[in-house]
Coordinates of C-alpha atoms in Angstrom, one line a residue:
M183 CA -28.9 -4.7 -17.6
D184 CA -28.0 -6.4 -14.3
S185 CA -24.6 -7.5 -13.4
A186 CA -23.7 -8.8 -9.9
L187 CA -20.4 -7.3 -8.9
S188 CA -18.6 -8.1 -5.7
D189 CA -15.8 -6.9 -3.5
P190 CA -12.6 -8.8 -4.0
H191 CA -12.2 -9.5 -0.3
N192 CA -15.6 -10.1 0.8
D193 CA -18.8 -10.3 -0.3
S194 CA -21.1 -8.0 -1.8
A195 CA -23.3 -8.7 -4.7
E196 CA -24.0 -5.5 -6.5
A197 CA -26.0 -4.4 -9.5
G198 CA -24.8 -1.9 -12.1
G199 CA -24.5 -1.2 -15.7
P200 CA -21.6 -1.6 -18.1
T201 CA -18.5 0.3 -17.2
N202 CA -17.0 1.0 -20.6
G203 CA -19.6 3.5 -21.7
T204 CA -20.9 1.5 -24.6
T205 CA -24.6 0.6 -25.0
R206 CA -25.3 -3.1 -24.9
P207 CA -28.5 -4.7 -26.1
P208 CA -30.8 -5.7 -23.2
S209 CA -30.4 -9.3 -22.1
T210 CA -33.4 -11.6 -22.6
P211 CA -35.4 -12.8 -19.6
E212 CA -34.3 -16.3 -20.4
G213 CA -30.6 -15.3 -20.4
I214 CA -31.0 -13.4 -17.1
A215 CA -32.7 -16.4 -15.5
L216 CA -30.0 -18.7 -16.8
A217 CA -27.2 -16.5 -15.5
Y218 CA -28.7 -16.1 -12.0
G219 CA -29.7 -19.7 -11.7
S220 CA -26.2 -20.8 -12.7
L221 CA -24.6 -18.5 -10.2
L222 CA -26.9 -19.9 -7.5
L223 CA -26.0 -23.5 -8.4
M224 CA -22.3 -22.7 -8.6
A225 CA -22.5 -21.1 -5.1
L226 CA -24.1 -24.2 -3.6
L227 CA -21.7 -26.7 -5.0
P228 CA -18.5 -25.6 -3.0
I229 CA -20.6 -25.1 0.2
F230 CA -22.1 -28.6 0.0
F231 CA -19.0 -30.5 -0.9
G232 CA -16.6 -28.3 1.1
A233 CA -18.7 -28.9 4.2
L234 CA -18.5 -32.7 3.6
R235 CA -14.8 -32.5 3.1
S236 CA -14.4 -30.3 6.2
V237 CA -15.6 -33.3 8.4
R238 CA -12.9 -35.5 6.9
C239 CA -10.4 -32.7 7.3
A240 CA -11.3 -32.3 11.0
R241 CA -10.8 -36.0 11.6
G242 CA -7.5 -36.1 9.8
K243 CA -4.4 -37.3 11.7
N244 CA -1.8 -35.7 9.4
A245 CA -0.6 -32.4 11.0
S246 CA 0.2 -30.9 7.7
D247 CA -3.4 -31.2 6.6
M248 CA -4.9 -29.7 9.7
P249 CA -7.4 -26.9 9.0
E250 CA -6.9 -23.3 10.1
T251 CA -9.1 -22.6 13.1
I252 CA -10.7 -19.2 13.4
T253 CA -11.1 -18.0 17.0
S254 CA -13.3 -15.3 18.4
R255 CA -10.4 -12.9 18.5
D256 CA -9.7 -13.6 14.8
A257 CA -13.4 -13.2 14.0
A258 CA -13.5 -9.8 15.7
R259 CA -10.4 -8.5 13.9
F260 CA -11.4 -9.9 10.5
P261 CA -13.8 -7.0 9.4
I262 CA -11.2 -4.4 10.4
I263 CA -8.4 -6.2 8.4
A264 CA -10.7 -6.6 5.5
S265 CA -11.7 -2.9 5.6
C266 CA -8.0 -1.8 5.7
T267 CA -7.2 -4.2 2.8
L268 CA -10.1 -2.9 0.7
L269 CA -9.2 0.7 1.3
G270 CA -5.6 0.0 0.5
L271 CA -6.6 -1.6 -2.8
Y272 CA -8.8 1.4 -3.6
L273 CA -5.9 3.8 -3.0
F274 CA -3.5 1.6 -5.1
F275 CA -5.9 1.7 -8.0
K276 CA -6.2 5.5 -7.7
I277 CA -2.5 6.1 -7.5
F278 CA -0.8 3.5 -9.7
S279 CA -1.6 2.1 -13.1
Q280 CA -4.4 -0.4 -13.0
E281 CA -2.7 -2.5 -15.7
Y282 CA 0.4 -3.2 -13.7
I283 CA -1.5 -3.9 -10.5
N284 CA -3.7 -6.4 -12.3
L285 CA -0.6 -8.0 -13.9
L286 CA 0.9 -8.7 -10.4
L287 CA -2.4 -9.9 -9.1
S288 CA -2.9 -12.2 -12.1
M289 CA 0.5 -13.9 -11.5
Y290 CA -0.2 -14.2 -7.8
F291 CA -3.6 -15.8 -8.3
F292 CA -2.2 -17.9 -11.1
V293 CA 0.0 -19.8 -8.6
L294 CA -2.6 -19.9 -5.9
G295 CA -5.3 -21.1 -8.4
I296 CA -3.1 -24.0 -9.7
L297 CA -2.5 -25.2 -6.1
A298 CA -6.2 -24.8 -5.1
L299 CA -7.5 -26.5 -8.2
S300 CA -5.0 -29.4 -7.8
H301 CA -6.1 -29.9 -4.2
T302 CA -9.7 -29.8 -5.3
I303 CA -9.5 -32.4 -8.1
S304 CA -7.1 -34.7 -6.3
P305 CA -9.7 -36.9 -4.6
F306 CA -11.6 -37.3 -7.8
M307 CA -8.6 -38.0 -10.0
N308 CA -7.4 -40.8 -7.6
K309 CA -10.3 -42.9 -8.7
F310 CA -9.1 -42.8 -12.3
F311 CA -5.5 -44.0 -11.7
P312 CA -5.0 -47.7 -12.3
A313 CA -3.9 -49.9 -9.3
N314 CA -0.5 -50.5 -10.9
F315 CA 0.2 -46.8 -11.4
P316 CA 3.8 -46.1 -10.3
N317 CA 3.2 -43.6 -7.5
R318 CA 6.4 -42.2 -5.9
Q319 CA 6.7 -40.0 -2.9
Y320 CA 8.4 -36.6 -3.0
Q321 CA 9.2 -33.8 -0.5
L322 CA 9.9 -30.2 -1.1
L323 CA 11.8 -28.8 1.9
F324 CA 13.2 -25.3 2.4
T325 CA 15.0 -24.5 5.6
Q326 CA 16.7 -21.4 7.1
G327 CA 19.8 -21.5 9.3
S328 CA 21.8 -24.5 10.4
G329 CA 22.3 -26.7 13.4
E330 CA 19.9 -26.2 16.3
S331 CA 18.7 -22.9 14.8
K332 CA 17.5 -24.5 11.6
E333 CA 13.9 -23.5 10.8
E334 CA 11.6 -25.0 8.2
I335 CA 10.1 -22.5 5.8
I336 CA 8.4 -24.8 3.4
N337 CA 7.8 -28.5 3.9
Y338 CA 5.5 -29.9 1.2
E339 CA 5.0 -33.6 0.6
F340 CA 3.5 -34.9 -2.6
D341 CA 3.5 -37.9 -4.9
T342 CA 3.3 -38.7 -8.6
K343 CA -0.5 -38.4 -8.6
D344 CA -0.3 -34.9 -7.2
L345 CA 2.1 -34.0 -10.0
V346 CA -0.5 -35.2 -12.6
C347 CA -3.1 -33.0 -10.9
L348 CA -0.7 -30.1 -10.9
G349 CA -0.1 -30.5 -14.6
L350 CA -3.8 -30.5 -15.4
S351 CA -4.4 -27.5 -13.2
S352 CA -1.5 -25.7 -14.9
I353 CA -3.2 -26.0 -18.2
V354 CA -6.3 -24.2 -16.8
G355 CA -3.9 -21.6 -15.2
V356 CA -2.2 -20.9 -18.6
W357 CA -5.7 -20.7 -20.2
Y358 CA -6.8 -18.1 -17.7
L359 CA -3.6 -16.1 -17.8
L360 CA -3.7 -15.8 -21.6
R361 CA -7.4 -15.5 -22.3
K362 CA -9.0 -14.5 -19.0
H363 CA -11.9 -16.7 -20.1
W364 CA -14.9 -16.9 -17.8
I365 CA -14.9 -20.7 -17.6
A366 CA -11.2 -20.7 -16.4
N367 CA -12.1 -18.0 -14.0
N368 CA -15.0 -20.1 -12.6
L369 CA -12.8 -23.2 -12.3
F370 CA -10.4 -21.2 -10.1
G371 CA -13.2 -19.5 -8.2
L372 CA -14.9 -22.8 -7.4
A373 CA -11.6 -24.3 -6.2
F374 CA -10.9 -21.3 -4.0
S375 CA -14.4 -21.5 -2.5
L376 CA -14.3 -25.2 -1.8
N377 CA -10.8 -25.0 -0.3
G378 CA -12.0 -22.1 1.9
V379 CA -15.0 -24.0 3.2
E380 CA -12.9 -27.1 3.8
L381 CA -9.9 -25.7 5.4
L382 CA -11.2 -22.7 7.4
H383 CA -12.9 -23.9 10.5
L384 CA -14.8 -21.9 13.1
N385 CA -14.1 -23.2 16.6
N386 CA -17.7 -22.7 17.8
V387 CA -21.1 -21.1 16.9
S388 CA -20.4 -18.0 19.0
T389 CA -17.3 -17.3 16.9
G390 CA -19.4 -17.8 13.7
C391 CA -22.0 -15.2 15.0
I392 CA -19.2 -12.7 15.7
L393 CA -17.6 -13.2 12.3
L394 CA -20.9 -13.0 10.3
G395 CA -22.2 -10.1 12.4
G396 CA -19.0 -8.1 11.9
L397 CA -18.9 -8.7 8.1
F398 CA -22.6 -7.9 8.0
I399 CA -21.8 -4.3 9.2
Y400 CA -18.7 -4.2 6.9
D401 CA -20.6 -5.2 3.8
V402 CA -23.5 -2.8 4.4
F403 CA -21.1 0.1 5.2
W404 CA -18.8 -0.3 2.2
V405 CA -21.7 -0.8 -0.3
F406 CA -24.2 1.8 0.9
G407 CA -21.8 4.2 2.6
T408 CA -19.1 4.7 -0.1
N409 CA -18.2 3.8 -3.6
V410 CA -15.0 2.1 -2.5
M411 CA -16.2 -1.5 -2.9
V412 CA -17.8 -0.8 -6.3
T413 CA -14.6 0.8 -7.7
V414 CA -12.4 -2.0 -6.5
A415 CA -14.7 -4.7 -7.8
K416 CA -14.8 -3.1 -11.2
S417 CA -11.0 -2.6 -11.3
F418 CA -9.9 -5.9 -9.8
E419 CA -9.1 -8.6 -12.5
A420 CA -8.6 -11.8 -10.6
P421 CA -10.6 -15.1 -10.1
I422 CA -12.2 -13.8 -6.8
K423 CA -15.7 -14.0 -8.2
L424 CA -18.0 -16.4 -10.1
V425 CA -19.3 -15.1 -13.4
F426 CA -21.9 -16.2 -15.9
P427 CA -22.9 -14.4 -19.1
Q428 CA -26.4 -13.1 -19.4
D429 CA -26.1 -13.1 -23.2
L430 CA -24.9 -16.7 -23.5
L431 CA -28.0 -17.7 -25.5
E432 CA -27.2 -15.0 -28.1
K433 CA -23.4 -15.1 -28.3
G434 CA -22.4 -18.5 -27.0
L435 CA -19.1 -18.9 -25.2
E436 CA -17.9 -15.5 -26.4
A437 CA -20.6 -13.7 -24.4
D438 CA -19.4 -10.7 -22.4
N439 CA -22.3 -9.3 -20.4
F440 CA -21.7 -11.0 -17.1
A441 CA -23.6 -11.5 -13.8
M442 CA -21.1 -11.9 -10.9
L443 CA -21.0 -13.2 -7.4
G444 CA -18.1 -12.6 -5.0
L445 CA -16.4 -15.6 -3.4
G446 CA -16.8 -14.1 0.0
D447 CA -20.6 -14.5 -0.3
I448 CA -19.9 -18.2 -0.6
V449 CA -17.0 -18.9 1.8
I450 CA -18.1 -16.8 4.8
P451 CA -21.6 -18.4 5.1
G452 CA -20.1 -21.7 3.9
I453 CA -17.7 -22.1 6.9
F454 CA -20.6 -21.5 9.2
I455 CA -22.8 -24.1 7.5
A456 CA -19.8 -26.5 7.6
L457 CA -19.6 -25.9 11.4
L458 CA -23.3 -26.8 11.8
L459 CA -22.7 -30.0 9.8
R460 CA -19.9 -31.0 12.3
F461 CA -22.3 -30.1 15.1
D462 CA -24.9 -32.4 13.6
I463 CA -22.4 -35.3 13.5
S464 CA -21.4 -34.6 17.1
L465 CA -25.0 -35.1 18.3
K466 CA -24.8 -38.7 16.9
K467 CA -28.4 -38.8 16.0
N468 CA -27.8 -39.8 12.3
T469 CA -29.6 -36.6 11.2
H470 CA -28.2 -33.4 9.6
T471 CA -31.0 -31.1 10.6
Y472 CA -29.0 -28.0 11.2
F473 CA -26.9 -28.5 8.1
Y474 CA -29.9 -28.8 5.8
T475 CA -31.6 -25.9 7.6
S476 CA -28.7 -23.6 7.2
F477 CA -28.2 -24.8 3.6
A478 CA -31.9 -23.9 2.8
A479 CA -31.4 -20.6 4.6
Y480 CA -28.5 -19.8 2.3
I481 CA -30.5 -20.6 -0.8
F482 CA -33.3 -18.3 0.5
G483 CA -30.9 -15.5 1.4
L484 CA -29.0 -15.5 -1.9
G485 CA -32.3 -15.8 -3.9
L486 CA -33.6 -12.8 -2.0
T487 CA -30.4 -10.8 -2.8
I488 CA -30.7 -11.6 -6.5
F489 CA -34.4 -10.7 -6.5
I490 CA -34.0 -7.3 -4.8
M491 CA -30.9 -6.5 -6.9
H492 CA -32.9 -7.3 -10.1
I493 CA -36.0 -5.3 -8.9
F494 CA -34.3 -2.1 -7.6
K495 CA -31.3 -2.1 -10.1
H496 CA -29.0 -1.0 -7.2
A497 CA -26.0 -2.5 -5.5
Q498 CA -27.0 -4.9 -2.8
P499 CA -24.7 -6.3 0.0
A500 CA -25.4 -10.0 -0.1
L501 CA -24.5 -10.5 3.6
L502 CA -27.3 -8.2 4.5
Y503 CA -29.7 -11.0 3.6
L504 CA -27.4 -14.1 4.1
V505 CA -26.3 -13.4 7.6
P506 CA -29.8 -13.1 9.2
A507 CA -31.0 -16.2 7.3
C508 CA -28.0 -18.4 8.0
I509 CA -27.9 -17.6 11.7
G510 CA -31.7 -17.1 12.4
F511 CA -33.0 -20.3 10.8
P512 CA -30.7 -22.8 12.7
V513 CA -31.2 -20.9 16.0
L514 CA -35.0 -21.1 15.6
V515 CA -34.7 -24.9 15.0
A516 CA -32.5 -25.2 18.1
L517 CA -35.1 -23.3 20.1
A518 CA -37.8 -25.6 18.8
K519 CA -35.8 -28.7 19.7
G520 CA -34.4 -27.4 23.0
E521 CA -30.8 -27.7 21.9
V522 CA -29.6 -24.1 22.1
T523 CA -27.3 -24.9 25.0
E524 CA -25.7 -27.8 23.1
M525 CA -25.3 -25.7 20.0
F526 CA -23.5 -22.8 21.6
S527 CA -21.4 -25.1 23.9
Y528 CA -20.2 -27.2 20.9
E529 CA -16.4 -26.9 20.3
S530 CA -15.2 -27.9 16.9
S531 CA -11.6 -27.7 18.1
A532 CA -12.2 -30.8 20.2
E533 CA -12.6 -32.8 17.0
I534 CA -9.6 -31.2 15.3
L535 CA -7.5 -32.1 18.4
P536 CA -9.0 -35.5 19.3
H537 CA -6.4 -36.2 22.0
T538 CA -7.5 -33.2 24.0
P539 CA -9.3 -34.4 27.2
R540 CA -12.9 -33.2 27.7
L541 CA -15.0 -33.3 30.9
T542 CA -18.2 -34.9 29.7
H543 CA -19.8 -35.4 33.1
F544 CA -19.1 -34.5 36.7
P545 CA -18.2 -37.4 39.1
T546 CA -20.6 -38.2 41.8
V547 CA -19.2 -38.5 45.4
S548 CA -20.8 -39.3 48.7
G549 CA -19.8 -39.3 52.3
S550 CA -19.2 -36.9 55.2
P551 CA -17.7 -33.5 54.6
A552 CA -14.5 -34.7 56.3
S553 CA -14.2 -37.6 53.9
L554 CA -14.9 -35.4 50.9
A555 CA -12.2 -33.0 52.0
D556 CA -9.7 -35.8 52.4
S557 CA -10.6 -37.1 49.0
M558 CA -10.1 -33.7 47.4
Q559 CA -6.8 -33.3 49.2
Q560 CA -5.5 -36.6 47.8
K561 CA -6.6 -35.7 44.3
L562 CA -4.9 -32.3 44.4
A563 CA -1.7 -33.8 45.8
G564 CA -1.7 -36.6 43.2
P565 CA 0.0 -34.8 40.3
R566 CA 2.7 -33.4 42.5
R567 CA 6.2 -34.7 42.1
R568 CA 7.1 -37.1 44.9
R569 CA 10.4 -37.4 46.6
P570 CA 12.6 -40.3 45.5
Q571 CA 12.4 -43.2 47.9
S572 CA 14.7 -46.1 48.6
P573 CA 13.7 -49.6 47.3
S574 CA 13.0 -50.8 50.8
A575 CA 10.6 -47.9 51.5
I576 CA 8.8 -48.6 48.2
Y577 CA 8.5 -52.3 49.1
E578 CA 7.0 -51.5 52.5
E579 CA 4.6 -49.0 51.0
S580 CA 3.4 -51.5 48.3
N581 CA 2.8 -54.2 50.9
S582 CA 0.5 -51.8 52.9
K583 CA -1.7 -51.3 49.9
D584 CA -4.6 -53.3 48.6
P585 CA -3.5 -56.7 47.2
V586 CA -5.5 -56.1 44.1
A587 CA -3.4 -53.0 43.3
V588 CA -0.2 -55.1 43.7
T589 CA -1.4 -58.0 41.5
E590 CA -2.5 -55.7 38.7
P591 CA 0.0 -52.9 38.6
K592 CA 0.4 -50.3 35.9
E593 CA 3.7 -49.8 34.1
G594 CA 6.0 -47.4 35.8
T595 CA 4.2 -47.4 39.2
E596 CA 5.6 -48.2 42.6
A597 CA 3.6 -51.4 42.6
S598 CA 5.5 -52.8 39.6
T599 CA 8.8 -51.9 41.2
S600 CA 7.8 -53.7 44.4
K601 CA 6.8 -56.7 42.4
G602 CA 10.3 -56.8 40.8
L603 CA 11.9 -56.6 44.3
E604 CA 9.7 -59.5 45.5
K605 CA 11.0 -61.7 42.7
K606 CA 14.6 -60.8 43.6
E607 CA 14.1 -61.7 47.3
K608 CA 12.5 -65.0 46.4

């Protein structure tokens, strides 16, 4: 019996038998194939649609909807933070009652799941609302302090359509809280994954390599080196994994022998694949070569993980196979196309902050060394603050300039001031 278990924070697909000590009838080959095929499909959906939505998110102009950008420093610290969190959960489960910890976690993920699922279904639900639907705007604002020291804690804007989505998501949340049904678990898990791929952005490919490389080591160590990840994964009852029953054909919706895949195995490679999609779009070649290459690499890596897990009947860290595939395949394509420099120099933050100036080419200059030195001197002195001048001095200075600059002044320049003085004198 194979069940894919995964670490609640990140990302290991593991194989193991039932944990309750009872003997279950072996799953049929058809049931196992259905379970693993369904897990693979469910993993691909949030990556594909989350990557597409990340492009629209990066181009958004609303500051409240801006994605969270992961820098190289964040990527380097992430495996350390994840390791501390994993070890902390392991100690909590060893010291305190598992029942109370899971009760607190269930309430926490209940709230997060409703918000995530509402954000996920909102674009789809908007198509079903009639044109005359009374859509009112609301704002939830919590502040701290008063006067100039007032600070916003929560500033959430929503409308009537969002309330409808929240209501539908709450039904799923109550269903999960009361029954812990695997379908409700998967709805929340898919929502978490899609939101993660959409809203977590890597600023460049180098940062992605640092993040995936660090989590590669993290995953291998905690799966092969200790039993911490396995223990936490078995004890942790929260929608942080996708599950599918291997005995669905025999027991229907009440099946209980699950194959599992951690959300980290979806989100971590997914944000790297989404970055490559934005890089494809930045090339303006109307092709998505790197996105489809990395997407195919993810399918290959996850398929290889499931195959090895099924053959060896042993815990397998999924990132052991996903990281080399998701990084190696696109880099090989870039080498073949001669675009390695463009890939690693691409900055996703330039699209998130569209008003940030970028130097796309170096200006060409000609002339003697003395003239070039004078030109550079003038450019360096340009931004400096000038001393205030009298109107007569401004007038004399403007008359000594090129007439074209006077006839076509810019707003706020000395030329426009001199033009106003000319009118007064006339």
